[in-house]
Every structure is written in C-alpha cells, then in structure tokens.
mmCIF file of C-alpha atoms and ligand atoms in Angstrom:
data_model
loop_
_atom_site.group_PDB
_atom_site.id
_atom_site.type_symbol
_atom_site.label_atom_id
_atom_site.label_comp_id
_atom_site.label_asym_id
_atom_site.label_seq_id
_atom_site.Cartn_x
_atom_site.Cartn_y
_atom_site.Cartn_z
ATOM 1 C CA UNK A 1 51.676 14.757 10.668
ATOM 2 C CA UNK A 2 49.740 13.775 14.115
ATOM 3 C CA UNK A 3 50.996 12.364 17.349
ATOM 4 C CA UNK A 4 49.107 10.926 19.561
ATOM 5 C CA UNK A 5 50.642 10.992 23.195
ATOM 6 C CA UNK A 6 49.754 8.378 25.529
ATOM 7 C CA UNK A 7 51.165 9.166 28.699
ATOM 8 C CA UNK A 8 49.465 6.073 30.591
ATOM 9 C CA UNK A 9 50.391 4.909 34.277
ATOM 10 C CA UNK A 10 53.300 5.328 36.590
ATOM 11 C CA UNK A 11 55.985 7.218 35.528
ATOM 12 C CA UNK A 12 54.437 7.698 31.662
ATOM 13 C CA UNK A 13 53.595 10.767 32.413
ATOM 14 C CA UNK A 14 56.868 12.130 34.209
ATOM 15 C CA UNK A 15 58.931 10.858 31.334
ATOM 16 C CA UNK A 16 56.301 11.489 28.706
ATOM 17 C CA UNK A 17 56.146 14.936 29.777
ATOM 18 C CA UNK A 18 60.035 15.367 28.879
ATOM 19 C CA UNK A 19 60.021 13.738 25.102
ATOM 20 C CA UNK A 20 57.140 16.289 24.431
ATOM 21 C CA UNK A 21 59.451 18.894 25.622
ATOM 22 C CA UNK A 22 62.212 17.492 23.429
ATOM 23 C CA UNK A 23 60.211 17.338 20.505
ATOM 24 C CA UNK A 24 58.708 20.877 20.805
ATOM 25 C CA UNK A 25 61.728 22.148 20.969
ATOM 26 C CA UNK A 26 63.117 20.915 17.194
ATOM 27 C CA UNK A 27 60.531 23.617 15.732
ATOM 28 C CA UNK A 28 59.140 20.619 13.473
ATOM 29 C CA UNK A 29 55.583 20.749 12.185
ATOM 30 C CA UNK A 30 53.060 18.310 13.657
ATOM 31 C CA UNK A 31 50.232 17.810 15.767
ATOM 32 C CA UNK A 32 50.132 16.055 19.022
ATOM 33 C CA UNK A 33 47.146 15.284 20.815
ATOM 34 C CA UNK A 34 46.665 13.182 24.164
ATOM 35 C CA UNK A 35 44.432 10.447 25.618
ATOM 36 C CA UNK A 36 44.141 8.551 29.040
ATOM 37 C CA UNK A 37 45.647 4.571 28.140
ATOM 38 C CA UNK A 38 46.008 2.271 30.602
ATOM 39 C CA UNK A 39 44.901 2.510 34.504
ATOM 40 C CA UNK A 40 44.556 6.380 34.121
ATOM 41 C CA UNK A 41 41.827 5.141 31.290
ATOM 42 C CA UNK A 42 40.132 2.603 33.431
ATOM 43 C CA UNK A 43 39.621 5.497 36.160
ATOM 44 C CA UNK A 44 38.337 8.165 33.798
ATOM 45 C CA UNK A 45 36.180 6.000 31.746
ATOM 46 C CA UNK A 46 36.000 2.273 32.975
ATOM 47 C CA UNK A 47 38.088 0.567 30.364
ATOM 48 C CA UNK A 48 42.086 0.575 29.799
ATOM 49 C CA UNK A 49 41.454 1.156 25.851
ATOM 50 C CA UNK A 50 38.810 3.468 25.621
ATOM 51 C CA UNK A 51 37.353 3.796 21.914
ATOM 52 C CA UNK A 52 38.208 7.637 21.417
ATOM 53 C CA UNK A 53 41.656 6.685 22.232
ATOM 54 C CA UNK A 54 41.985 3.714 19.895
ATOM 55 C CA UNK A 55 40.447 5.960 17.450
ATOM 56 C CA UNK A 56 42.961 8.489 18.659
ATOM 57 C CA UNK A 57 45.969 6.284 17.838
ATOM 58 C CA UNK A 58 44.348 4.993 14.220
ATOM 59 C CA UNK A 59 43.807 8.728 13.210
ATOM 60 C CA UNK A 60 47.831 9.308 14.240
ATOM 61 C CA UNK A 61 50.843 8.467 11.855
ATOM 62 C CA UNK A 62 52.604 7.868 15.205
ATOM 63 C CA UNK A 63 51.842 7.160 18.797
ATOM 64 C CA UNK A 64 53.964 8.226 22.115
ATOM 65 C CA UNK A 65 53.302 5.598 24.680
ATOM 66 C CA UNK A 66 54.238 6.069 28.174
ATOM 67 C CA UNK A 67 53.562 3.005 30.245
ATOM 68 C CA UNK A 68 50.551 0.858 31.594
ATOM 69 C CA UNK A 69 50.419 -0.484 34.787
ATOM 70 C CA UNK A 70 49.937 -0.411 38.680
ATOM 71 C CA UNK A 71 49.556 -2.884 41.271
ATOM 72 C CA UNK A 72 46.735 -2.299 42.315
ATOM 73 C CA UNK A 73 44.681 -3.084 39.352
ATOM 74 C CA UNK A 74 45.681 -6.868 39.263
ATOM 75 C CA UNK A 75 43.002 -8.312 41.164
ATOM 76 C CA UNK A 76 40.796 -6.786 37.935
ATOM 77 C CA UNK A 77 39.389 -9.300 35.559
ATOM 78 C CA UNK A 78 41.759 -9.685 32.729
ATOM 79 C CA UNK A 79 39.980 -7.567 29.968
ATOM 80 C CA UNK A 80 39.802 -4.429 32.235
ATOM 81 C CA UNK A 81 43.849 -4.992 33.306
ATOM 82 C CA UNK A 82 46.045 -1.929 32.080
ATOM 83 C CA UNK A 83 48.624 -4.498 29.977
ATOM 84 C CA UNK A 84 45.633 -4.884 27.732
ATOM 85 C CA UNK A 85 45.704 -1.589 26.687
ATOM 86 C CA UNK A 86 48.924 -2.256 25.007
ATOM 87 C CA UNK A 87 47.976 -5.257 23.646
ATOM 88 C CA UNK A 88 44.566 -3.968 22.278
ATOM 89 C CA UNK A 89 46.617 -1.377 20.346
ATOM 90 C CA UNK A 90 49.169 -4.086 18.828
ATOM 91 C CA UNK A 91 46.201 -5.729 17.539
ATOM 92 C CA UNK A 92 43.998 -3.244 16.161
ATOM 93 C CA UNK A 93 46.789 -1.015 14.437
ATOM 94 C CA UNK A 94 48.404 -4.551 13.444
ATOM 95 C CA UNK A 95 51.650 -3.571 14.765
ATOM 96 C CA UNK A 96 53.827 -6.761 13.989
ATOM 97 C CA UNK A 97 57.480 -5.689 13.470
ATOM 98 C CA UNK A 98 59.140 -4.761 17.174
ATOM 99 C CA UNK A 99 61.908 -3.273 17.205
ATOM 100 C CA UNK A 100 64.069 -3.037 20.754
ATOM 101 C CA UNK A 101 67.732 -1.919 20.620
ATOM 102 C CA UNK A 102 70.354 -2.885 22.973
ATOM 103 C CA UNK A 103 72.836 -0.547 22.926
ATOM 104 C CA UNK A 104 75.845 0.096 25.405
ATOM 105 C CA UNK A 105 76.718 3.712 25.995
ATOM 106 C CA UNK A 106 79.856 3.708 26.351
ATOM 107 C CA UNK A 107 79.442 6.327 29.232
ATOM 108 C CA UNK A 108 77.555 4.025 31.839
ATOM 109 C CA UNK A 109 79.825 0.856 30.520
ATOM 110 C CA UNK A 110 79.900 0.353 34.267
ATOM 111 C CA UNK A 111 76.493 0.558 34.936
ATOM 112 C CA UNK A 112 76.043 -3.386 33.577
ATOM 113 C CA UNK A 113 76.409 -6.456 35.608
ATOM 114 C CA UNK A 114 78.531 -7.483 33.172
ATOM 115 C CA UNK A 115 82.042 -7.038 33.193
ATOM 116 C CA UNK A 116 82.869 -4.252 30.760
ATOM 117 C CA UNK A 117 84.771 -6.262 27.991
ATOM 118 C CA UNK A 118 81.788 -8.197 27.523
ATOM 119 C CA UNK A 119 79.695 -5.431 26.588
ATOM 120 C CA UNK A 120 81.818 -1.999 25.768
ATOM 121 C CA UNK A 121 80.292 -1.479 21.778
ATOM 122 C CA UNK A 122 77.556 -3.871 22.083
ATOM 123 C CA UNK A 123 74.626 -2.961 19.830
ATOM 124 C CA UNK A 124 72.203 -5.765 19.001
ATOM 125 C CA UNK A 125 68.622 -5.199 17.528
ATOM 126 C CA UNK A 126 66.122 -7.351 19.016
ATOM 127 C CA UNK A 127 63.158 -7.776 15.955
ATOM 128 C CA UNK A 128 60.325 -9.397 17.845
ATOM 129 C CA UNK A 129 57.031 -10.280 16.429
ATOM 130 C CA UNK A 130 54.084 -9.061 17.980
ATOM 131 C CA UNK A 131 50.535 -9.527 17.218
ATOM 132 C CA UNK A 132 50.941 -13.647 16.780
ATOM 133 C CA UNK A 133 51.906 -17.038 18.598
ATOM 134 C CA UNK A 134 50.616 -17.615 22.410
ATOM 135 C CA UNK A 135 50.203 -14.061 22.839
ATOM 136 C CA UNK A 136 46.967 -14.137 20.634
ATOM 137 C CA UNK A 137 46.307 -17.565 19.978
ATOM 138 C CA UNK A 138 42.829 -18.971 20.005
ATOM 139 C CA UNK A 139 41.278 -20.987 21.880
ATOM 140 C CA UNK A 140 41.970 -20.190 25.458
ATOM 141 C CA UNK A 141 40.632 -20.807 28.472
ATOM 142 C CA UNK A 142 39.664 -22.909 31.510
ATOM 143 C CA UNK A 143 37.951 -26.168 31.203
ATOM 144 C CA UNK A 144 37.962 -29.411 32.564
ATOM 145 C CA UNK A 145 40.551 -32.095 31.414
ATOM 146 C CA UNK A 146 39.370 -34.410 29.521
ATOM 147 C CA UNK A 147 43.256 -36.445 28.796
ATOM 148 C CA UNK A 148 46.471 -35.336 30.545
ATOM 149 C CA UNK A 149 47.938 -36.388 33.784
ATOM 150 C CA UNK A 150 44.517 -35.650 35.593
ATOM 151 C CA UNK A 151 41.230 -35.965 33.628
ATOM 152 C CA UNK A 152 38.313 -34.559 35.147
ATOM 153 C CA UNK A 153 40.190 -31.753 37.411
ATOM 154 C CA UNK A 154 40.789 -28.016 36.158
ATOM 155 C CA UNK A 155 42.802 -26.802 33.570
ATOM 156 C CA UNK A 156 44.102 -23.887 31.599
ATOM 157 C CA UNK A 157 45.054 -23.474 28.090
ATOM 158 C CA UNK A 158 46.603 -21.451 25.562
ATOM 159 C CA UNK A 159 47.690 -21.995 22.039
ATOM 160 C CA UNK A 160 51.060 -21.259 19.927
ATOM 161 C CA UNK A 161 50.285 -20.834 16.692
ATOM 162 C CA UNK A 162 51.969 -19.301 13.510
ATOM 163 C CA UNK A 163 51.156 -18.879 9.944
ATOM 164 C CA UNK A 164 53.430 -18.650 7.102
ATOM 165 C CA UNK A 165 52.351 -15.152 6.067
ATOM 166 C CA UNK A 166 53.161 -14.061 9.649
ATOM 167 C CA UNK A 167 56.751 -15.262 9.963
ATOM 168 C CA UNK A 168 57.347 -14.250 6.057
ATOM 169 C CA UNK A 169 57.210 -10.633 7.164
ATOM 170 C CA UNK A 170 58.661 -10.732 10.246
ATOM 171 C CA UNK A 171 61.336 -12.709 8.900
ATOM 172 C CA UNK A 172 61.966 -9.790 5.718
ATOM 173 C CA UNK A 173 61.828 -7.126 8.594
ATOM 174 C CA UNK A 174 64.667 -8.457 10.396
ATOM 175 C CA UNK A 175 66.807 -9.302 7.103
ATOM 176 C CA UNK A 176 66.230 -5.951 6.182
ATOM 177 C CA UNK A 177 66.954 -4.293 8.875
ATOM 178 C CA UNK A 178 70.719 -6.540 8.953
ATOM 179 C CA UNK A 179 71.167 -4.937 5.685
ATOM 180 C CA UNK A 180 70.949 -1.417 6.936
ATOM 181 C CA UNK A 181 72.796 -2.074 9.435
ATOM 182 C CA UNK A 182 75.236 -3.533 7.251
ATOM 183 C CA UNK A 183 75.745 -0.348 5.552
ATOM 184 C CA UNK A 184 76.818 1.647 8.462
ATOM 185 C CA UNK A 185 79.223 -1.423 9.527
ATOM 186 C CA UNK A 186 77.399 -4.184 11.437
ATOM 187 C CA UNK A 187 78.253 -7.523 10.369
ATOM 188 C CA UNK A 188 74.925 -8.086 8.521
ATOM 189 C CA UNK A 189 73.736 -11.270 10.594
ATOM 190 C CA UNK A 190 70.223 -12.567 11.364
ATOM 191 C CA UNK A 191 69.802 -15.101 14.736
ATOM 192 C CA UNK A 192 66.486 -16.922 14.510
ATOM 193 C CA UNK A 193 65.460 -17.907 17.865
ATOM 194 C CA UNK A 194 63.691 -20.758 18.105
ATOM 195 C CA UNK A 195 62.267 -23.887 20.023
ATOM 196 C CA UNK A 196 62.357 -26.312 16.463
ATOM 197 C CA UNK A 197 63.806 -29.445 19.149
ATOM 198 C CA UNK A 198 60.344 -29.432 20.754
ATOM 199 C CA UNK A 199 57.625 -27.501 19.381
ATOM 200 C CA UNK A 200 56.190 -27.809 15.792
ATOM 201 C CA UNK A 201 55.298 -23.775 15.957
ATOM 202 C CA UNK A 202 58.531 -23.268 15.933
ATOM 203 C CA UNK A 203 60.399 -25.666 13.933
ATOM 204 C CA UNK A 204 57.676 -24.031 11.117
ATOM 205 C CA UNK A 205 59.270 -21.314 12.169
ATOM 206 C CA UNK A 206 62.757 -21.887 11.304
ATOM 207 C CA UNK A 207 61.912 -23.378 8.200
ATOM 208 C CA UNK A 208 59.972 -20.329 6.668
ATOM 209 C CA UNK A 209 63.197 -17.821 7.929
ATOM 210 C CA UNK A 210 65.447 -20.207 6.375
ATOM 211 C CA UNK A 211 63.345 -20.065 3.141
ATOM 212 C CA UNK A 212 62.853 -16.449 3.359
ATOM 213 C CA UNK A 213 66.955 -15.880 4.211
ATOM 214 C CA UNK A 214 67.303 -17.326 0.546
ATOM 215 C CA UNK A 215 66.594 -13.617 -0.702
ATOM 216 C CA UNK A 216 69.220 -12.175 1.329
ATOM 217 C CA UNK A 217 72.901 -13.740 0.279
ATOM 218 C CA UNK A 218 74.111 -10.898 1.164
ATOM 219 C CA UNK A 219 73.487 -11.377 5.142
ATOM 220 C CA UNK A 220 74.785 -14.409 7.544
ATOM 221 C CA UNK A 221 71.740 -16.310 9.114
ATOM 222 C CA UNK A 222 71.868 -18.527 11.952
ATOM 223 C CA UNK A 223 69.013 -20.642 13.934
ATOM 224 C CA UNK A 224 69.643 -20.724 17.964
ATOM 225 C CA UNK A 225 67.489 -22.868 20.704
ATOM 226 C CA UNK A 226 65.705 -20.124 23.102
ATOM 227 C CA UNK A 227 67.104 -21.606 25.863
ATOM 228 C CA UNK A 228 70.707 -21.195 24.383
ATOM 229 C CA UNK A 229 70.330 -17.848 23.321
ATOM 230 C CA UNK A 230 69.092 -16.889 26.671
ATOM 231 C CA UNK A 231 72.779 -18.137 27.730
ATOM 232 C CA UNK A 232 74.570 -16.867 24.799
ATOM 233 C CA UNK A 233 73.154 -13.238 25.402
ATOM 234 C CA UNK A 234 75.048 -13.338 28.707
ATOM 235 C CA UNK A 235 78.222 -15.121 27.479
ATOM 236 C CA UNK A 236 79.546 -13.520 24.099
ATOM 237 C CA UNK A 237 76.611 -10.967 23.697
ATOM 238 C CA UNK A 238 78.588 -9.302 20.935
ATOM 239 C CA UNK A 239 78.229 -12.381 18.865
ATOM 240 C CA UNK A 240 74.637 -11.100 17.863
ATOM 241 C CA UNK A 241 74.107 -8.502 15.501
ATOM 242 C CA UNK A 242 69.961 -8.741 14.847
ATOM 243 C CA UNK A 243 67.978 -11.296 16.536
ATOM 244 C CA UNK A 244 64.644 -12.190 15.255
ATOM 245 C CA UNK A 245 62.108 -14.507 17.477
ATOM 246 C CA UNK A 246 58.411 -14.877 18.232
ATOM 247 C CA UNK A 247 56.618 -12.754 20.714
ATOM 248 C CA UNK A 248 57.073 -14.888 23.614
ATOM 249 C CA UNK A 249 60.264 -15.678 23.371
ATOM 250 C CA UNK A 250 60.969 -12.161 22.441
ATOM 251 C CA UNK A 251 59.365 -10.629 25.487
ATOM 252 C CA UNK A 252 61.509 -12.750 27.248
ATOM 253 C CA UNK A 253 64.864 -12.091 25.454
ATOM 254 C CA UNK A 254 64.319 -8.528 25.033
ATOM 255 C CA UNK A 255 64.336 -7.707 28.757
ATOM 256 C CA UNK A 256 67.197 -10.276 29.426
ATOM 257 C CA UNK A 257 69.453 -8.363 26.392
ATOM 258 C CA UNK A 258 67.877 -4.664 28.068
ATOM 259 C CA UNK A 259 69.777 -5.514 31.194
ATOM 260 C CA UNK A 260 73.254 -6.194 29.339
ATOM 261 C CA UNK A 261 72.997 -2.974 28.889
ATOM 262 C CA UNK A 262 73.161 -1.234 32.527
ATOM 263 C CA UNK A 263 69.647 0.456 32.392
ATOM 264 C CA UNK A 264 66.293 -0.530 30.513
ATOM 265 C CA UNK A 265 66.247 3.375 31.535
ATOM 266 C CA UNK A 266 67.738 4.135 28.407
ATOM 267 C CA UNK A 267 66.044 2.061 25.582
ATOM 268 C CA UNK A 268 63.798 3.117 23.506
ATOM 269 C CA UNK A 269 61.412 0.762 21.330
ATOM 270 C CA UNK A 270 59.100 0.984 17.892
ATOM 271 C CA UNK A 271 56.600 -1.131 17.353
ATOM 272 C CA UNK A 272 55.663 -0.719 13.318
ATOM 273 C CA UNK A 273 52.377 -2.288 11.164
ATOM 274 C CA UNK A 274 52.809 -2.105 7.687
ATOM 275 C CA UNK A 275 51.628 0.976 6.518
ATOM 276 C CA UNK A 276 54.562 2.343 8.844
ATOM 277 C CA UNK A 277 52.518 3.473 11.795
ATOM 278 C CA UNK A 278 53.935 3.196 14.762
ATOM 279 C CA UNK A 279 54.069 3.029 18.327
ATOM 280 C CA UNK A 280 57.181 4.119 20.242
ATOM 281 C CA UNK A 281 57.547 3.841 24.232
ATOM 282 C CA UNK A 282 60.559 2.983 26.512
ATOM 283 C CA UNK A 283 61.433 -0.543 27.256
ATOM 284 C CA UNK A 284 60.799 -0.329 30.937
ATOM 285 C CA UNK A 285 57.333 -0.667 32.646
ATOM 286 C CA UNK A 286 55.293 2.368 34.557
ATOM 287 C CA UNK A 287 57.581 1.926 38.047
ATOM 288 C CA UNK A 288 54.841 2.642 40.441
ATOM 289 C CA UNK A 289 57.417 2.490 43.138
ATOM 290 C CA UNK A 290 58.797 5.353 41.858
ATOM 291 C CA UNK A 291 56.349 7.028 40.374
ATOM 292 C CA UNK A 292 55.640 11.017 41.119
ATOM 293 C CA UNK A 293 59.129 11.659 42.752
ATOM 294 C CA UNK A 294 60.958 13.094 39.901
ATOM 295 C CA UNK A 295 63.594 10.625 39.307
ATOM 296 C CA UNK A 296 62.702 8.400 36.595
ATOM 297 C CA UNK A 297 64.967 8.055 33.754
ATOM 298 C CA UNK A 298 63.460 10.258 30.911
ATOM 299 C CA UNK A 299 65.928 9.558 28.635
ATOM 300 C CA UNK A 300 64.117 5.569 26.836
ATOM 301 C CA UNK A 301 61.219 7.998 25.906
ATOM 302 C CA UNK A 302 63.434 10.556 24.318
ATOM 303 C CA UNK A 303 65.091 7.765 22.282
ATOM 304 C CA UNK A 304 61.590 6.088 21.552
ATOM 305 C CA UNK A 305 60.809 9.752 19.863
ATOM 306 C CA UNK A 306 64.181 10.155 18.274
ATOM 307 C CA UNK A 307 63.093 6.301 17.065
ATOM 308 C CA UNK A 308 59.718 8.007 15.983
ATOM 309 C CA UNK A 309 61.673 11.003 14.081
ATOM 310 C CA UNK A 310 63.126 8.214 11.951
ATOM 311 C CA UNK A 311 60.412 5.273 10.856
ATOM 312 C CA UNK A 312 57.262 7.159 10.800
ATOM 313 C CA UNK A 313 58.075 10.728 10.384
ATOM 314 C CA UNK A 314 60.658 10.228 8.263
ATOM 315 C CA UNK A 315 62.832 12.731 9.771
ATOM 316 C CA UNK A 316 66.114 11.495 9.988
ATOM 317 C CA UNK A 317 67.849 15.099 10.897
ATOM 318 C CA UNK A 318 65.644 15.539 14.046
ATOM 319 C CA UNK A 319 66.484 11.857 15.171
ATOM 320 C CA UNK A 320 70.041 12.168 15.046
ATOM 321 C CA UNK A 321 69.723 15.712 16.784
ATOM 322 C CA UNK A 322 68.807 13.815 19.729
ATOM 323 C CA UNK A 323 70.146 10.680 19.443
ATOM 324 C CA UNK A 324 73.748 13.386 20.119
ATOM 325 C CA UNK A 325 72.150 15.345 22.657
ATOM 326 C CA UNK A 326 71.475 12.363 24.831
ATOM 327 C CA UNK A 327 75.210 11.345 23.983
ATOM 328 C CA UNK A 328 76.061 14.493 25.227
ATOM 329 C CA UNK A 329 74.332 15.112 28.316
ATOM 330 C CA UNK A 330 75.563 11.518 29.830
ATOM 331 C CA UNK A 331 79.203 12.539 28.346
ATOM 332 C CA UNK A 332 78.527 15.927 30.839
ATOM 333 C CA UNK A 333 78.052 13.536 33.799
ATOM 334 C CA UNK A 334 74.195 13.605 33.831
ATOM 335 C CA UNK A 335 72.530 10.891 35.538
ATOM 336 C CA UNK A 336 69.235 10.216 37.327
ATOM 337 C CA UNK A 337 69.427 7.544 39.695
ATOM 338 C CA UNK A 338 68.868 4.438 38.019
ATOM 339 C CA UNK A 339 72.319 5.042 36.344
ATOM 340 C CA UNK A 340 73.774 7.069 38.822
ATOM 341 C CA UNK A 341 77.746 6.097 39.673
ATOM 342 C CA UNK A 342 80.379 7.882 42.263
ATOM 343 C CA UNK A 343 82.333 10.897 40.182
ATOM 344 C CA UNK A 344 79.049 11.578 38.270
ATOM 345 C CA UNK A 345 76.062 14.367 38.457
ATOM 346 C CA UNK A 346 72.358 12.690 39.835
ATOM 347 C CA UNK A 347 69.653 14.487 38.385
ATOM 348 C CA UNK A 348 66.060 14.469 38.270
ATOM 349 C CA UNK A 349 63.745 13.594 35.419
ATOM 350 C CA UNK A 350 63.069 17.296 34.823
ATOM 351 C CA UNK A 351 66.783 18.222 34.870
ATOM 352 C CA UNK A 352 67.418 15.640 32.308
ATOM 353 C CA UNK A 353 64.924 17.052 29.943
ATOM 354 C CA UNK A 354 65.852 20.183 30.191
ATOM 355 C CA UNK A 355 69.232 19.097 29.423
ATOM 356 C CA UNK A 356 68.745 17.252 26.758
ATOM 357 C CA UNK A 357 66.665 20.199 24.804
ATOM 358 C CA UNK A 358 69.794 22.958 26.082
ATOM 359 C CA UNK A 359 72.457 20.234 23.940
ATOM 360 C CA UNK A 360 70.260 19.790 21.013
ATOM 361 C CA UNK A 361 72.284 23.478 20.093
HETATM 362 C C1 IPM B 401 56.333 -5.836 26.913
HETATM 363 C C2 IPM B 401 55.476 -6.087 28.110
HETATM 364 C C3 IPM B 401 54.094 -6.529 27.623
HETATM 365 C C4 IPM B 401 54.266 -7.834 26.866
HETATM 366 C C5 IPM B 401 53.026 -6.660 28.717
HETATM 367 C C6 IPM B 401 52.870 -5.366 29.507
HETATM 368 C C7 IPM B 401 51.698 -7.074 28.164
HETATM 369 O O1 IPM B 401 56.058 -7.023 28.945
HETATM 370 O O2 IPM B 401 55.987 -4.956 26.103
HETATM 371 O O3 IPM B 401 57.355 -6.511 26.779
HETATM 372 O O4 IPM B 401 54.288 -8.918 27.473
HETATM 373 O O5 IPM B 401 54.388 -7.775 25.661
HETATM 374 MG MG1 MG B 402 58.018 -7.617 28.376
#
C-alpha cells in the first residue's frame, strides 16, 4: 500500500506533519511518499499541480492532503491559483463521492454557536458530488451579450449541468452509506438537496434520486429546497441523518453543517473515485493567518487518516484506534486554541500529536 502525502500551503504542513506521526506510530505496513501541491508547487516548479505529483497521487491507493491556499497568490491567473490543485486532482483521479462528517463531540458541545440541545449527538454525513455541475461545466467564459438585460456589454458565464450516470452513482453512494449507518443505529434516511422549483439541473436531479431510492425500501428518502436546508441545518439539525446534494450546493452546505459543530478543526473528509482511491484532508482551508505558529488544530487531519485507515486501506482496527485516541485526548482536557474553553488545557499542534500517538496505548 502507498500514500502519497501532500502537505500543500498554510498550515498543511504543521498538521500534516502530525497525522504522519500518528500513522507511523500504528506499526502498519505502507509506503508514504511526498510532493509539493498547491502554492508550495507553484514556487518550486511554476504550476499548483505539477505532473510528478499528479502522477504521484495516481500511483497511490490513497492521498494525504493538507491544504492549498494563500493570499497572496490571488491576483494569479486562474489556472496557476493553488484551489486548482485540488480541483485538478478531483478530476483526473475521478474522485466523485465526498464524504464530510459532522459530528458533535460531546466534549466541546460548548464550543458551537448553537445552543447545546440543538446539537449534543448530532452526526450527519454530508455525501457531496464532486467532479460535476457548475464546478466543471463547459462552456465558460467571458463574452459579449448578445440577449439579457444588456446586449452588447460584458458578461460571464458558467454552466450547471448533470447527467444521469453522474447522479445514479452519487445517488447509490449516499443510499448506501444510510444503510451502514443504519446498522450501527442511524435512522437510515437520505435528504436530497435540491433547487427542482427553479432549475431544470436540478429538478433532473431529484427525479433520478427518487428513481434510484426505489432500490433502497429499506431507507427513508426525502427531497429539500437548498435554500431550506440551509435553514433547516440551523433549526432541527438532528433531523438529518445523510444528506446528498450537488457540488455547489454541497460546498456550500458542508461548511454551514462544519460550523454546527464548534470547530471545522476537527473534521475530517474522503473524497473516493470508484476504484476506491481516495483523497483524505481536513475540512478547513490552509489558515495563512495562522500558519507557522504551532497552534493549528491537528486533530481534522488525524481523522481524515483514521477516514483513510477505513475506505482505502481497508483497515478498520487502525481507524478506530484513533478515532478513541482523539476521544480521549479531548476527554483529558486537550485543546489547541480554536477549541480552547475556560477549565480546559490549550495546547499546541505538536502537543496534540504527540498526544494523540501516547493514547493510541
Ligand atoms: C472545498 C473548497 C474547494 C471547493 C475550493 C478550495 C476549490 O472550498 O473543498 O470545499 O470549492 O470545492
Ligand atoms: Mg468549500
């Protein structure tokens, strides 16, 4: 088995640095090799996806990803920006099926905005798709209007688009994953998210999950407006058990249902093709505003590998090692900033490593 490790921008490498340490220390047998992604990549050889590192990540059954991004490299032309680093890698390793828990520790229950009866026990799976709809939709571009409210000044364009194929398997990962979690005593629903009052993508959309949900009797399915579920998630976010929407509306959703939570500095996220590659990084972006002070949250990346353990290394054991040692160290009173509350312990990102590998036993 090979990991690649793409530390990337920003923090990546602080909390990058910890997961290896994490993983190293569960005496498993794999490889891991590394590669600049990202900003670090467009320094070191002129381009945020450089070939030997996409070839890097093909040639992997896994990938460790950091985070992309800085400031100071959006004035760049759009091809050479960090983000598309990730995005190149989505698209060439066809990485579809995203996965992004939202899970409440029951330790940092106060760390939400949310009042704590809203969200002590939530845990909600986000499934978002990930290589389709306005993300990657062609054409776009600038051009002159030709109709609309102005013809003849500039505009800008992008398109939605979704086949059936695409939403069939998207749509069978999420019911799938309702059924597992079914078995270990969620409530075995699927949300579609949707937009099916306006736009046609979408009301495709919901017809193809409903189709597909004919195959599952076994779990509840339910279509929601974006715009509600965006209002739902802060109202009765227990309501949800898996929620399953396009990328957009998904990159949206994901962060909104992240911050339920208390910290995005605690979830991980897998992003899976369909061979079961994958690439697994923390929900939150590079931080430049922290970055190289030794307090960033290591603990989303150690997830993301536990997450890694499970779907592509098919290691179960080694997941659930340190899906408990995380549980423990924040049951000690660990925290690093970011989570940090009066009564606890603030640590650094190294501390919290090193904490993590002393409670795996
Ligand atoms: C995410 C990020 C990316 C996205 C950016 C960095 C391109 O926001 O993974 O959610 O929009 O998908
Ligand atoms: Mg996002």
């Amino acid at each position: 088995m090979k990991i690649a490790i793409l530390p990337g921008d920003g923090i990546g490498t602080e909390i990058v640095a910890e997961a290896i340490k994490v993983l190293q220390a569960l005496d498993l047998s794999f490889t891991m090799e590394s590669a600049p992604v990202g900003g670090a990549a467009y320094e070191s050889h002129g381009h945020p996806l450089p070939d030997s590192t996409l070839q890097l990540a093909k040639d992997s059954d896994a990938i460790l990803f950091g985070a992309v991004g800085d400031w100071k490299y959006d004035t760049l032309e759009r091809a050479l920006r960090p983000e598309q680093a990730i995005l190149g890698l989505r698209k060439h390793l066809g990485l579809f099926a995203n996965f992004r828990p939202a899970i409440c520790y029951e330790q940092l229950v106060n760390a939400s905005s949310l009042k704590p009866e809203l969200i002590s026990g939530l845990d909600i799976l986000i499934i978002r798709e990930l290589t389709g709809d306005i993300y990657f939709g062609q054409p776009r571009g600038r051009r002159t209007a030709t109709d609309g409210h102005f013809p003849g000044a500039e505009e800008a364009f992008d398109t939605m688009r979704y086949s059936k194929p695409e939403i069939e398997r998207i749509a069978h990962v999420a019911f799938q994953a309702a059924r597992t979690r079914k078995a270990a005593g969620s409530e075995g629903r699927v949300t579609s998210v949707d937009k099916a009052n306006v736009l046609e993508t979408f009301q495709f959309w919901k017809d193809v999950v409903t189709e597909v949900g004919q195959s599952y009797p076994d779990i509840a399915l339910d279509h929601m407006y974006v715009d509600n579920a965006a209002m739902q998630l802060v109202k009765q976010p227990k309501r949800f058990d898996v929620v399953v929407t396009g990328n957009m509306f998904g990159d949206i959703l994901s962060d909104e249902a992240s911050m339920l939570t208390g910290s995005i500095g605690m979830l991980p996220s897998a992003s899976l093709n369909s061979r079961n590659q994958g690439l697994y990084e923390p929900s939150h972006g590079s931080a430049p505003d922290i970055a190289g002070q030794g307090v960033a949250n290591p603990l989303a990346t150690i997830l993301s590998a536990a997450m890694m353990l499970r779907f592509s290394l098919k290691q179960p054991e080694a997941a659930a090692r340190i899906e408990k040692a995380v549980d423990a160290v924040l049951t000690q009173g660990l925290r690093t900033p970011d989570v940090y509350s009066p009564g606890t312990s603030k640590v650094g990102t190294r501390e919290m490593g090193d904490a993590v590998v002393k409670a795996l036993g």
